[in-house]
mmCIF file with all atom_site columns, C-alpha atoms in Angstrom:
data_model
loop_
_atom_site.group_PDB
_atom_site.id
_atom_site.type_symbol
_atom_site.label_atom_id
_atom_site.label_alt_id
_atom_site.label_comp_id
_atom_site.label_asym_id
_atom_site.label_entity_id
_atom_site.label_seq_id
_atom_site.pdbx_PDB_ins_code
_atom_site.Cartn_x
_atom_site.Cartn_y
_atom_site.Cartn_z
_atom_site.occupancy
_atom_site.B_iso_or_equiv
_atom_site.pdbx_formal_charge
_atom_site.auth_seq_id
_atom_site.auth_comp_id
_atom_site.auth_asym_id
_atom_site.auth_atom_id
_atom_site.pdbx_PDB_model_num
ATOM 1  C CA . UNK Q 1 1  ? -11.478 -13.355 7.918  1.00 71.00 ? 275 UNK Q CA 1
ATOM 2  C CA . UNK Q 1 2  ? -14.652 -11.346 7.755  1.00 84.00 ? 276 UNK Q CA 1
ATOM 3  C CA . UNK Q 1 3  ? -15.253 -9.033  4.810  1.00 84.00 ? 277 UNK Q CA 1
ATOM 4  C CA . UNK Q 1 4  ? -14.973 -5.912  6.959  1.00 87.00 ? 278 UNK Q CA 1
ATOM 5  C CA . UNK Q 1 5  ? -11.681 -7.195  8.401  1.00 91.00 ? 279 UNK Q CA 1
ATOM 6  C CA . UNK Q 1 6  ? -10.263 -7.607  4.902  1.00 91.00 ? 280 UNK Q CA 1
ATOM 7  C CA . UNK Q 1 7  ? -11.248 -4.049  4.013  1.00 92.00 ? 281 UNK Q CA 1
ATOM 8  C CA . UNK Q 1 8  ? -9.586  -2.687  7.142  1.00 93.00 ? 282 UNK Q CA 1
ATOM 9  C CA . UNK Q 1 9  ? -6.470  -4.768  6.488  1.00 94.00 ? 283 UNK Q CA 1
ATOM 10 C CA . UNK Q 1 10 ? -6.314  -3.333  2.957  1.00 93.00 ? 284 UNK Q CA 1
ATOM 11 C CA . UNK Q 1 11 ? -6.566  0.194   4.357  1.00 94.00 ? 285 UNK Q CA 1
ATOM 12 C CA . UNK Q 1 12 ? -3.666  -0.485  6.718  1.00 95.00 ? 286 UNK Q CA 1
ATOM 13 C CA . UNK Q 1 13 ? -1.578  -1.758  3.825  1.00 95.00 ? 287 UNK Q CA 1
ATOM 14 C CA . UNK Q 1 14 ? -2.339  1.460   1.915  1.00 95.00 ? 288 UNK Q CA 1
ATOM 15 C CA . UNK Q 1 15 ? -1.099  3.416   4.940  1.00 96.00 ? 289 UNK Q CA 1
ATOM 16 C CA . UNK Q 1 16 ? 2.163   1.480   4.691  1.00 95.00 ? 290 UNK Q CA 1
ATOM 17 C CA . UNK Q 1 17 ? 2.371   2.605   1.057  1.00 94.00 ? 291 UNK Q CA 1
ATOM 18 C CA . UNK Q 1 18 ? 2.017   6.222   2.133  1.00 94.00 ? 292 UNK Q CA 1
ATOM 19 C CA . UNK Q 1 19 ? 4.791   5.704   4.692  1.00 94.00 ? 293 UNK Q CA 1
ATOM 20 C CA . UNK Q 1 20 ? 7.038   4.325   1.942  1.00 92.00 ? 294 UNK Q CA 1
ATOM 21 C CA . UNK Q 1 21 ? 6.530   7.495   -0.099 1.00 91.00 ? 295 UNK Q CA 1
ATOM 22 C CA . UNK Q 1 22 ? 7.098   9.804   2.855  1.00 91.00 ? 296 UNK Q CA 1
ATOM 23 C CA . UNK Q 1 23 ? 10.185  8.138   4.290  1.00 91.00 ? 297 UNK Q CA 1
ATOM 24 C CA . UNK Q 1 24 ? 11.941  7.122   1.087  1.00 90.00 ? 298 UNK Q CA 1
ATOM 25 C CA . UNK Q 1 25 ? 11.122  9.960   -1.324 1.00 87.00 ? 299 UNK Q CA 1
ATOM 26 C CA . UNK Q 1 26 ? 9.858   13.112  0.390  1.00 88.00 ? 300 UNK Q CA 1
ATOM 27 C CA . UNK Q 1 27 ? 12.139  13.047  3.430  1.00 89.00 ? 301 UNK Q CA 1
ATOM 28 C CA . UNK Q 1 28 ? 15.394  12.601  1.441  1.00 88.00 ? 302 UNK Q CA 1
ATOM 29 C CA . UNK Q 1 29 ? 14.302  15.395  -0.910 1.00 86.00 ? 303 UNK Q CA 1
ATOM 30 C CA . UNK Q 1 30 ? 13.888  17.796  1.995  1.00 89.00 ? 304 UNK Q CA 1
ATOM 31 C CA . UNK Q 1 31 ? 17.246  16.793  3.486  1.00 89.00 ? 305 UNK Q CA 1
ATOM 32 C CA . UNK Q 1 32 ? 19.056  17.067  0.146  1.00 88.00 ? 306 UNK Q CA 1
ATOM 33 C CA . UNK Q 1 33 ? 20.014  13.372  0.060  1.00 88.00 ? 307 UNK Q CA 1
ATOM 34 C CA . UNK Q 1 34 ? 18.307  12.488  -3.223 1.00 85.00 ? 308 UNK Q CA 1
ATOM 35 C CA . UNK Q 1 35 ? 19.216  9.070   -4.649 1.00 88.00 ? 309 UNK Q CA 1
ATOM 36 C CA . UNK Q 1 36 ? 17.529  8.049   -7.923 1.00 89.00 ? 310 UNK Q CA 1
ATOM 37 C CA . UNK Q 1 37 ? 18.009  4.316   -7.289 1.00 92.00 ? 311 UNK Q CA 1
ATOM 38 C CA . UNK Q 1 38 ? 16.166  4.553   -3.985 1.00 90.00 ? 312 UNK Q CA 1
ATOM 39 C CA . UNK Q 1 39 ? 13.367  6.487   -5.681 1.00 89.00 ? 313 UNK Q CA 1
ATOM 40 C CA . UNK Q 1 40 ? 12.969  3.829   -8.378 1.00 92.00 ? 314 UNK Q CA 1
ATOM 41 C CA . UNK Q 1 41 ? 12.916  1.028   -5.803 1.00 94.00 ? 315 UNK Q CA 1
ATOM 42 C CA . UNK Q 1 42 ? 10.491  2.977   -3.617 1.00 93.00 ? 316 UNK Q CA 1
ATOM 43 C CA . UNK Q 1 43 ? 8.072   3.658   -6.471 1.00 93.00 ? 317 UNK Q CA 1
ATOM 44 C CA . UNK Q 1 44 ? 8.067   -0.025  -7.408 1.00 95.00 ? 318 UNK Q CA 1
ATOM 45 C CA . UNK Q 1 45 ? 7.503   -1.019  -3.773 1.00 95.00 ? 319 UNK Q CA 1
ATOM 46 C CA . UNK Q 1 46 ? 4.702   1.548   -3.509 1.00 95.00 ? 320 UNK Q CA 1
ATOM 47 C CA . UNK Q 1 47 ? 2.969   0.174   -6.615 1.00 96.00 ? 321 UNK Q CA 1
ATOM 48 C CA . UNK Q 1 48 ? 3.156   -3.378  -5.276 1.00 96.00 ? 322 UNK Q CA 1
ATOM 49 C CA . UNK Q 1 49 ? 1.898   -2.378  -1.829 1.00 96.00 ? 323 UNK Q CA 1
ATOM 50 C CA . UNK Q 1 50 ? -0.991  -0.370  -3.294 1.00 95.00 ? 324 UNK Q CA 1
ATOM 51 C CA . UNK Q 1 51 ? -1.991  -3.264  -5.545 1.00 96.00 ? 325 UNK Q CA 1
ATOM 52 C CA . UNK Q 1 52 ? -2.021  -5.657  -2.588 1.00 95.00 ? 326 UNK Q CA 1
ATOM 53 C CA . UNK Q 1 53 ? -3.983  -3.172  -0.483 1.00 95.00 ? 327 UNK Q CA 1
ATOM 54 C CA . UNK Q 1 54 ? -6.549  -2.643  -3.226 1.00 94.00 ? 328 UNK Q CA 1
ATOM 55 C CA . UNK Q 1 55 ? -6.889  -6.413  -3.638 1.00 94.00 ? 329 UNK Q CA 1
ATOM 56 C CA . UNK Q 1 56 ? -7.804  -6.803  0.022  1.00 93.00 ? 330 UNK Q CA 1
ATOM 57 C CA . UNK Q 1 57 ? -10.206 -3.867  -0.089 1.00 92.00 ? 331 UNK Q CA 1
ATOM 58 C CA . UNK Q 1 58 ? -11.956 -5.297  -3.147 1.00 92.00 ? 332 UNK Q CA 1
ATOM 59 C CA . UNK Q 1 59 ? -11.972 -8.790  -1.665 1.00 89.00 ? 333 UNK Q CA 1
ATOM 60 C CA . UNK Q 1 60 ? -13.550 -7.414  1.499  1.00 87.00 ? 334 UNK Q CA 1
ATOM 61 C CA . UNK Q 1 61 ? -16.140 -5.471  -0.465 1.00 80.00 ? 335 UNK Q CA 1
ATOM 62 C CA . UNK Q 1 62 ? -17.459 -8.412  -2.485 1.00 70.00 ? 336 UNK Q CA 1
ATOM 63 C CA . UNK Q 1 63 ? -20.603 -10.162 -1.344 1.00 69.00 ? 337 UNK Q CA 1
ATOM 64 C CA . UNK Q 1 64 ? -20.254 -13.912 -1.539 1.00 59.00 ? 338 UNK Q CA 1
ATOM 65 C CA . UNK Q 1 65 ? -23.312 -16.021 -0.915 1.00 50.00 ? 339 UNK Q CA 1
ATOM 66 C CA . UNK Q 1 66 ? -21.074 -19.091 -0.724 1.00 58.00 ? 340 UNK Q CA 1
ATOM 67 C CA . UNK Q 1 67 ? -19.386 -18.061 2.564  1.00 50.00 ? 341 UNK Q CA 1
#
């Protein structure tokens, strides 16, 4: 993959992280269906997804002369 492609892929993964927060934390709070176990799982999933997204963004931003 090209460097720019990796950066864009990382941005898409970060968007998935935002969707996790919206659909698993904010939406149940507004509906009154709060479940602390779902929130804990969602926060852990969000952290993992953000870390993976940031990895791809950093990997795409590095200049390698050995390509």
